[in-house]
PDB file of C-alpha atoms in Angstrom:
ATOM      1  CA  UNK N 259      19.611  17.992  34.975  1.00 94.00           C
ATOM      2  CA  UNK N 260      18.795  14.274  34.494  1.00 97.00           C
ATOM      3  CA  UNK N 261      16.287  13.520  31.138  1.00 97.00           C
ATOM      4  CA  UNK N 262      15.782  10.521  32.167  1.00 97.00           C
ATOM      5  CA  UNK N 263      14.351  11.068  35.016  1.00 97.00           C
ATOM      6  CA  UNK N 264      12.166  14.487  33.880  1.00 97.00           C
ATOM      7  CA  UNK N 265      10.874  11.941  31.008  1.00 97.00           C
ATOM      8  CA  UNK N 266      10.247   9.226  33.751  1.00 97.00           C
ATOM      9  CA  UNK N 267       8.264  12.661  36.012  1.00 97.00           C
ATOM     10  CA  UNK N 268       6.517  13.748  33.059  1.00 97.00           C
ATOM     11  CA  UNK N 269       4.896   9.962  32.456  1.00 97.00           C
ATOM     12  CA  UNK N 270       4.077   9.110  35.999  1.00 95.00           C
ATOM     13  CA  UNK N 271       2.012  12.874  36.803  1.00 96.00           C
ATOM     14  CA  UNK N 272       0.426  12.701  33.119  1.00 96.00           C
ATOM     15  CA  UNK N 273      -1.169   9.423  33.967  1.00 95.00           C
ATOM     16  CA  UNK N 274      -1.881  10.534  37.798  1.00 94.00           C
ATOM     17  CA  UNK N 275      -3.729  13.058  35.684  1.00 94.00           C
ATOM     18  CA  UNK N 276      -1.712  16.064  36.750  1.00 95.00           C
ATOM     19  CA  UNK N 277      -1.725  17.408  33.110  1.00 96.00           C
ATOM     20  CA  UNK N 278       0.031  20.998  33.583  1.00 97.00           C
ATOM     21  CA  UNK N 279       2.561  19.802  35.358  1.00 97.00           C
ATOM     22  CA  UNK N 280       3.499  16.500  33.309  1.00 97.00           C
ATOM     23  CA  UNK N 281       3.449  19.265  30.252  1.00 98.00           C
ATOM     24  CA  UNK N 282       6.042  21.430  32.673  1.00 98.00           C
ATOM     25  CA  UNK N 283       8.129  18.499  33.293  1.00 98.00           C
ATOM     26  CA  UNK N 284       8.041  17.236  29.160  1.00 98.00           C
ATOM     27  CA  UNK N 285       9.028  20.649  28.563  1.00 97.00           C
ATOM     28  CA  UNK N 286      12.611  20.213  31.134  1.00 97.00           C
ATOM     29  CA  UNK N 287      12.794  16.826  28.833  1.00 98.00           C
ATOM     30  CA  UNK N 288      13.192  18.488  25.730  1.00 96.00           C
ATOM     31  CA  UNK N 289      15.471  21.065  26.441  1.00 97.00           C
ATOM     32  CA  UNK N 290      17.748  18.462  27.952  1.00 98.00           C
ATOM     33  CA  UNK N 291      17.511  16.451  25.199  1.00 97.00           C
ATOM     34  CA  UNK N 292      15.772  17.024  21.903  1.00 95.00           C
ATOM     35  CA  UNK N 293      17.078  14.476  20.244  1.00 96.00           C
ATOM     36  CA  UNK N 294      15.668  11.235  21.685  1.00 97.00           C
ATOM     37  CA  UNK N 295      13.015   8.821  20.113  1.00 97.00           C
ATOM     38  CA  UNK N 296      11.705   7.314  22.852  1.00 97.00           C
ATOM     39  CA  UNK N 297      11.557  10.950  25.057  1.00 98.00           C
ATOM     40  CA  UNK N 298       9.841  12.517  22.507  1.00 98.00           C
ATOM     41  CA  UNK N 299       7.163   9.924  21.761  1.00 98.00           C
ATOM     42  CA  UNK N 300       5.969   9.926  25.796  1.00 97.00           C
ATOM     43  CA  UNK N 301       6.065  13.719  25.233  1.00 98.00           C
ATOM     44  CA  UNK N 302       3.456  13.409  22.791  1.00 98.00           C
ATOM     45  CA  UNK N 303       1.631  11.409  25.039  1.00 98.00           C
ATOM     46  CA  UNK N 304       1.467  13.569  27.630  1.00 98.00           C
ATOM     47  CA  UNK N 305       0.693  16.245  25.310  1.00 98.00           C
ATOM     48  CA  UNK N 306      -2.208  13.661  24.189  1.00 97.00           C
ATOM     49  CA  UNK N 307      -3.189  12.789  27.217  1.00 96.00           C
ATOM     50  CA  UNK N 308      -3.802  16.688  28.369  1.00 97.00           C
ATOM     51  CA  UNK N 309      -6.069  16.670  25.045  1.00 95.00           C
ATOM     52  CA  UNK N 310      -3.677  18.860  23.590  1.00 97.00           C
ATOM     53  CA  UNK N 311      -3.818  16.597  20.284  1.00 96.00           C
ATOM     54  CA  UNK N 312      -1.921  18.510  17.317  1.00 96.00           C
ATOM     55  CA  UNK N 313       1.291  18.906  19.817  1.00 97.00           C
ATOM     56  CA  UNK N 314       1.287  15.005  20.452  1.00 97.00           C
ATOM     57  CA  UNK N 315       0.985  14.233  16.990  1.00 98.00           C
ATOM     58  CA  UNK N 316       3.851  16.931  16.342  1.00 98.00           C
ATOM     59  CA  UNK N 317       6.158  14.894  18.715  1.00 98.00           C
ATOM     60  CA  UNK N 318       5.023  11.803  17.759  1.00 98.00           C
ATOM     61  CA  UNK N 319       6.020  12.793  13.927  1.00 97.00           C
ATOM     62  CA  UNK N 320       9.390  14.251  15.527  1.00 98.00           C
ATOM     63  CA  UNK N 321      10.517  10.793  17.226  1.00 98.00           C
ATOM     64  CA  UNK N 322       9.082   8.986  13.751  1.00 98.00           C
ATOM     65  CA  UNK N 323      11.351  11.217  11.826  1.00 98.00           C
ATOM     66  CA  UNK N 324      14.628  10.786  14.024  1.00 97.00           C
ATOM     67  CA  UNK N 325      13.585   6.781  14.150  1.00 97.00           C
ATOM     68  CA  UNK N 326      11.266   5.174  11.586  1.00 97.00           C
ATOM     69  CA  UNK N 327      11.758   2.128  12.664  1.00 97.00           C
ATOM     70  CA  UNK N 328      10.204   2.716  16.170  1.00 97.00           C
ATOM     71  CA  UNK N 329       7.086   1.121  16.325  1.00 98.00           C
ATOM     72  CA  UNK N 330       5.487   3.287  19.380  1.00 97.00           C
ATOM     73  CA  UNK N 331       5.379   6.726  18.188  1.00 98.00           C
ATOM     74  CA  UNK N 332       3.151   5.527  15.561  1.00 98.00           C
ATOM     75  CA  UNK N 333       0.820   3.307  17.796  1.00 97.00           C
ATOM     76  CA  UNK N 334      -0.089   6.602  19.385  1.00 97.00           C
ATOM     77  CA  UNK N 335      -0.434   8.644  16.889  1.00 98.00           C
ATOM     78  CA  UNK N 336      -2.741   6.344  15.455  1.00 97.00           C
ATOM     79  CA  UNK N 337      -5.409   7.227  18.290  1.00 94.00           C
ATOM     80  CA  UNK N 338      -4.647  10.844  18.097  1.00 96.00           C
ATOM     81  CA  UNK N 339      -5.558  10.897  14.788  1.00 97.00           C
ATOM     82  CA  UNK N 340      -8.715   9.020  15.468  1.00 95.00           C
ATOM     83  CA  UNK N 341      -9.524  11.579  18.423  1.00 94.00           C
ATOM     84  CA  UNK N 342      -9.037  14.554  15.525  1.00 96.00           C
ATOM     85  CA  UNK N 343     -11.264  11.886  13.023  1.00 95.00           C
ATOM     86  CA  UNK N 344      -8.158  11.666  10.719  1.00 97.00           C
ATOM     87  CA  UNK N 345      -9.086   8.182   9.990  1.00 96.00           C
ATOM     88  CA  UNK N 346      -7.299   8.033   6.715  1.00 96.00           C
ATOM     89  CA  UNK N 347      -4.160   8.836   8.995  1.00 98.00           C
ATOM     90  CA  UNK N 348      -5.001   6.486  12.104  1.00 97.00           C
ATOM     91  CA  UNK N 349      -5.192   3.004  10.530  1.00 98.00           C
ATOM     92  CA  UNK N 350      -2.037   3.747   8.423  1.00 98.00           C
ATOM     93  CA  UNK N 351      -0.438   4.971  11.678  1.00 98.00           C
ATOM     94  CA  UNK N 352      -1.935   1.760  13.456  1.00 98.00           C
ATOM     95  CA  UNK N 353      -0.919  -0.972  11.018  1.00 98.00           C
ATOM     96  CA  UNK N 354       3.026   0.631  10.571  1.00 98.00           C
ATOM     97  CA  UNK N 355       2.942  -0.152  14.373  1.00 98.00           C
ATOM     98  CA  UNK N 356       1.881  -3.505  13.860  1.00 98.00           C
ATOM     99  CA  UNK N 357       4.295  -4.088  11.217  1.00 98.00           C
ATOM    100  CA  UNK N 358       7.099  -2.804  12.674  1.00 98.00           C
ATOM    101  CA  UNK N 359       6.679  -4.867  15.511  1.00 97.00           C
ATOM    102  CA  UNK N 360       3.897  -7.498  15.388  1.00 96.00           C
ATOM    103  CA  UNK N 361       4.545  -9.218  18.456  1.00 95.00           C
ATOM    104  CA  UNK N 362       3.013  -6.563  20.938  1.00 96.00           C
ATOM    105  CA  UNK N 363      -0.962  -5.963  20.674  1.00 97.00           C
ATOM    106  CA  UNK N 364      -1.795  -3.054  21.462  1.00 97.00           C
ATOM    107  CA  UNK N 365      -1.787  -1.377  17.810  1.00 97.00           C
ATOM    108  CA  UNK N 366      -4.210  -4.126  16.535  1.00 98.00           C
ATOM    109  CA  UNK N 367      -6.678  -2.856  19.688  1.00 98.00           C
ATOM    110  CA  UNK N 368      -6.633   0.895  18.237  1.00 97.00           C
ATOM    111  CA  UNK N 369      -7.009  -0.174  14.962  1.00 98.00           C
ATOM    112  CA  UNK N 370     -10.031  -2.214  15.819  1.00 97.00           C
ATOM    113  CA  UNK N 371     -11.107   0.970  17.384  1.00 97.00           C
ATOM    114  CA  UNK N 372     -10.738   3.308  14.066  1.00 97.00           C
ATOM    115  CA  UNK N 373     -12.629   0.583  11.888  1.00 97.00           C
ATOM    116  CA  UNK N 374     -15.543   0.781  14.098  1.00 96.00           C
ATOM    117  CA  UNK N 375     -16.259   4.673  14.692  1.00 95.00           C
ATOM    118  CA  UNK N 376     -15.546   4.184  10.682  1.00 95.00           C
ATOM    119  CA  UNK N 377     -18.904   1.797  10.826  1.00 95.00           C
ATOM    120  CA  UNK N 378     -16.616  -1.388   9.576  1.00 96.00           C
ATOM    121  CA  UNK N 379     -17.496  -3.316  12.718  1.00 95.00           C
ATOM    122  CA  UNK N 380     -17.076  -6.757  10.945  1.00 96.00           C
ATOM    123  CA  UNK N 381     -13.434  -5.868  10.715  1.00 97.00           C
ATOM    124  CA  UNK N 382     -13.112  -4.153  13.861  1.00 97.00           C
ATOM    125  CA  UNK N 383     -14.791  -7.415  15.741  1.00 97.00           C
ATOM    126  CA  UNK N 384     -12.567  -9.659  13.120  1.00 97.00           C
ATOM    127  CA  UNK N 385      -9.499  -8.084  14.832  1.00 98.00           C
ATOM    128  CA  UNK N 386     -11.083  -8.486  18.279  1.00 98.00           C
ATOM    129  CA  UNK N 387     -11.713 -11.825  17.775  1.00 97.00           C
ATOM    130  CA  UNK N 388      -7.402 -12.071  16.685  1.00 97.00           C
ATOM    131  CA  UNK N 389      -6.605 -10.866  19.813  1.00 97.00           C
ATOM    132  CA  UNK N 390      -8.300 -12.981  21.619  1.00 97.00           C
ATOM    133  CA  UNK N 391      -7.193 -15.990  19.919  1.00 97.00           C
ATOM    134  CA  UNK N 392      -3.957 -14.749  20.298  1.00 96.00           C
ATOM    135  CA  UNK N 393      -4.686 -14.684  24.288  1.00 96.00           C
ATOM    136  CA  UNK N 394      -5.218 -18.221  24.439  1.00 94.00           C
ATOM    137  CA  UNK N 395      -1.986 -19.283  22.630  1.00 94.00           C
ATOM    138  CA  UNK N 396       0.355 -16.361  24.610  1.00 94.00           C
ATOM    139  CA  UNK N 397      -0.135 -13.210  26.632  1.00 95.00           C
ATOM    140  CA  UNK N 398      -1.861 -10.490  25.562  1.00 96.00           C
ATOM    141  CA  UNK N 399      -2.471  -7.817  28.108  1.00 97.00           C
ATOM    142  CA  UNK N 400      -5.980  -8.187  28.733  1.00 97.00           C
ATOM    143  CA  UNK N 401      -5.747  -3.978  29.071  1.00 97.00           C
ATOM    144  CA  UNK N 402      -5.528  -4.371  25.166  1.00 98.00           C
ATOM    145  CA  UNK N 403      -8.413  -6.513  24.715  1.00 98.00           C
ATOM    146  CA  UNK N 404     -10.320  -4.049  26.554  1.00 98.00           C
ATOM    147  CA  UNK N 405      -9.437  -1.222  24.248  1.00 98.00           C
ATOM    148  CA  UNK N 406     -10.655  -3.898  21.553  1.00 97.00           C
ATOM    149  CA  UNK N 407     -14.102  -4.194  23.177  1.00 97.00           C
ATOM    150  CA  UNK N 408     -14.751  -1.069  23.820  1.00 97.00           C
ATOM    151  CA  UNK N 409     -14.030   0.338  20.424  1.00 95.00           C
ATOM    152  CA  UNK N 410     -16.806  -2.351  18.989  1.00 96.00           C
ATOM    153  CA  UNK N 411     -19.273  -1.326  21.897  1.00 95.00           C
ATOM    154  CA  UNK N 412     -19.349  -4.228  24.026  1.00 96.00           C
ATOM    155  CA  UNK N 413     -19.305  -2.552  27.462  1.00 96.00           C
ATOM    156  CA  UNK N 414     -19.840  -5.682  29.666  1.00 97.00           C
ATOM    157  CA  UNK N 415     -16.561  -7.202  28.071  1.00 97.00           C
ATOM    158  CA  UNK N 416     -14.510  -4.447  28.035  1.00 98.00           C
ATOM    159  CA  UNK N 417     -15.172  -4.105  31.996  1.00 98.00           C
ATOM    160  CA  UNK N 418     -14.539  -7.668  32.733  1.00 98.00           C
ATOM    161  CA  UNK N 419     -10.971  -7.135  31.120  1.00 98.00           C
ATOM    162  CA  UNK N 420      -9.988  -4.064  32.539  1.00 98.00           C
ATOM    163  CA  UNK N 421     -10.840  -6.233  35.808  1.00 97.00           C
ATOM    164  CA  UNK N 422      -8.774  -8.867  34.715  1.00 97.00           C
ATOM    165  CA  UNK N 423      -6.100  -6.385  33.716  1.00 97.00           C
ATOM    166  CA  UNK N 424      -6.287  -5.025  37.587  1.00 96.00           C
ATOM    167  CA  UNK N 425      -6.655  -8.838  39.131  1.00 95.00           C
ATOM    168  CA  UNK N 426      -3.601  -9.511  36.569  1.00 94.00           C
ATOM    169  CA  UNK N 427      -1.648  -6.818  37.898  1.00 93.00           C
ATOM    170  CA  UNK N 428      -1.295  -5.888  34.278  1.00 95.00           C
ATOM    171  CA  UNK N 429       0.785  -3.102  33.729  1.00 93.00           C
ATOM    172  CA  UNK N 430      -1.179  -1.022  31.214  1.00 94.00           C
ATOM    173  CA  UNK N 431      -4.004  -0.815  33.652  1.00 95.00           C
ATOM    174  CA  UNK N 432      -1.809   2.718  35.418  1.00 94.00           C
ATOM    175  CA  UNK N 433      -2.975   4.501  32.526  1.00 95.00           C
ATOM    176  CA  UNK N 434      -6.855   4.040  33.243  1.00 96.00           C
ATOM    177  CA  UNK N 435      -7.077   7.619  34.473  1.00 95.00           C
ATOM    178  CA  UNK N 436      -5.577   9.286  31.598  1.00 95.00           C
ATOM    179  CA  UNK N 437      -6.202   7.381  28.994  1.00 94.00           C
ATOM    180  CA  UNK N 438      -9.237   9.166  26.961  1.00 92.00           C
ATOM    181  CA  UNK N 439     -10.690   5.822  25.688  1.00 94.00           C
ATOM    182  CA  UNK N 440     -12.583   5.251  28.826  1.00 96.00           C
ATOM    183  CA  UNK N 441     -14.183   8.226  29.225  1.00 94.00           C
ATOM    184  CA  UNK N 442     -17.948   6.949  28.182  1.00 93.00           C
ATOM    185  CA  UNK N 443     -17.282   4.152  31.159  1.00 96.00           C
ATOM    186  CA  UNK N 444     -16.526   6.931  33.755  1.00 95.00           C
ATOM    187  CA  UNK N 445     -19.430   6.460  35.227  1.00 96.00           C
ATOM    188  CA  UNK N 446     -20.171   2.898  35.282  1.00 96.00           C
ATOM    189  CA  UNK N 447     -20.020   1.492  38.745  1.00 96.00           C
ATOM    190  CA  UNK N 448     -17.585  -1.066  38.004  1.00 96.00           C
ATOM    191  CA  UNK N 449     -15.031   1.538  36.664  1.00 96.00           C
ATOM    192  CA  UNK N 450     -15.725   3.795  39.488  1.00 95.00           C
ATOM    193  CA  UNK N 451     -14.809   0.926  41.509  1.00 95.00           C
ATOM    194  CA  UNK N 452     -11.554   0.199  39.689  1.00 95.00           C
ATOM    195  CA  UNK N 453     -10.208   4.035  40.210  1.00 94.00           C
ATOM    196  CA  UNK N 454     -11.147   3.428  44.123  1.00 93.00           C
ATOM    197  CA  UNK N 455      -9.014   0.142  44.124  1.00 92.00           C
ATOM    198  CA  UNK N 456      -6.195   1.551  41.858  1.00 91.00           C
ATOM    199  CA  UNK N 457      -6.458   4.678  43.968  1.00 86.00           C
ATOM    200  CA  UNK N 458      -4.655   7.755  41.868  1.00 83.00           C
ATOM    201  CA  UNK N 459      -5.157  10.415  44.417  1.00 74.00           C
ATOM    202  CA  UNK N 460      -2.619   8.855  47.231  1.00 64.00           C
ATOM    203  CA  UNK N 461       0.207   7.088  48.111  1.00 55.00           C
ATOM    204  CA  UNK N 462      -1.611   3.075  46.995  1.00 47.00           C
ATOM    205  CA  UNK N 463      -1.267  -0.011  48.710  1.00 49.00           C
ATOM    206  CA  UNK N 464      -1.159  -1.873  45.384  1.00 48.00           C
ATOM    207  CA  UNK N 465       2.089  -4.410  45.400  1.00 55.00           C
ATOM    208  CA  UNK N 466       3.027  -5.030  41.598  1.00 48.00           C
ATOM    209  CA  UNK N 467       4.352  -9.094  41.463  1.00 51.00           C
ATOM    210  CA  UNK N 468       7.702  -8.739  39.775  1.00 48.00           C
ATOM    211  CA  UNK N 469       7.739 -10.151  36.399  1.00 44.00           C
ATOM    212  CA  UNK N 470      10.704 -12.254  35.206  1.00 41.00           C
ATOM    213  CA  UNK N 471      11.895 -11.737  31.655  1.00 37.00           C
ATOM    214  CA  UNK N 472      12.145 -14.892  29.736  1.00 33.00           C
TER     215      UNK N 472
END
């Protein structure tokens, strides 16, 4: 009868790619507890994830309602919206995110992604280039810069930092499986090689280093 740790079920088999049952398991969440942010915006993500789209954004509008001051329920919704080509809708979702909380990244990477399907790939690559100046002066999860490159079609760079993210032990890098972004690299060689290394099917040999918070 623990939330918590249906919500924390729910994340880990969505990005294993287990779809049905991370929906099963989001499903427990919510009739635990209806009323959390944070639970309902990894909800929508799963929901998202499964390419169920219109229930993500549903959840993701549900924790923005309960919270508008939470910056991650937006940052989502702003690539679900550019999935559904609600553009209008993604790069206001995407740049609430960033104001709400400019210190993390990865809303500036999806909104670099939305200008360029829009065709505005000075700006896109003008918000790429931000995040990577940003890199050199603190950390930016080089997960994020991939997102970045990929959305203005540089390939080659956005497989070099998803290998950094993995040599990094960068976090963001567990949701390479799920995450719908990647799907035209699927078959590179390179990414094929990074799902063999990360290793989603089985019990991994990966070691995360701990991280100590400053």
């Amino acid at each position: 009868n623990s939330a918590l740790a249906h919500h924390h079920y729910a994340h880990l088999l969505s990005n294993l790619g287990r779809h049905d049952e991370a929906i099963a398991e989001a499903e427990k969440v919510r009739k635990l507890d209806s009323s959390t942010p944070f639970f309902l915006t990894i909800q929508g993500l799963v929901y998202h994830q499964a390419g169920k789209l219109d229930e993500g954004i549903a959840r993701f509008n549900e924790a923005t309602k309960l919270d508008p001051t939470l910056w991650l329920p937006r940052n989502f919704a702003a690539i679900a919206y550019t999935d559904l080509k609600r553009y209008d809708e993604a790069i206001a979702a995407a740049r609430k995110a960033t104001e709400l909380n400019p210190s993390q990244s990865m809303s500036t990477a999806y909104e670099s992604v939305i200008l360029a399907r829009l065709g505005r790939r000075e700006e896109a690559r003008k918000l790429l280039d931000s995040l990577l100046q940003r890199s050199a002066e603190r950390y930016v999860p080089p997960y994020h810069i991939a997102i970045a490159c990929i959305g203005v079609g540089d390939r080659e760079n956005a497989l070099l930092w998803l290998e950094k993210s993995f040599s990094e032990q960068d976090t963001k890098i567990v949701f390479l499986k799920a995450d719908h972004i990647w799907d035209e690299l699927r078959t590179e060689p390179r990414f094929v090689e990074l799902m063999r290394k990360l290793d989603f099917n089985r019990k991994s040999s990966f070691k995360w280093k701990e991280i100590e918070t400053q």
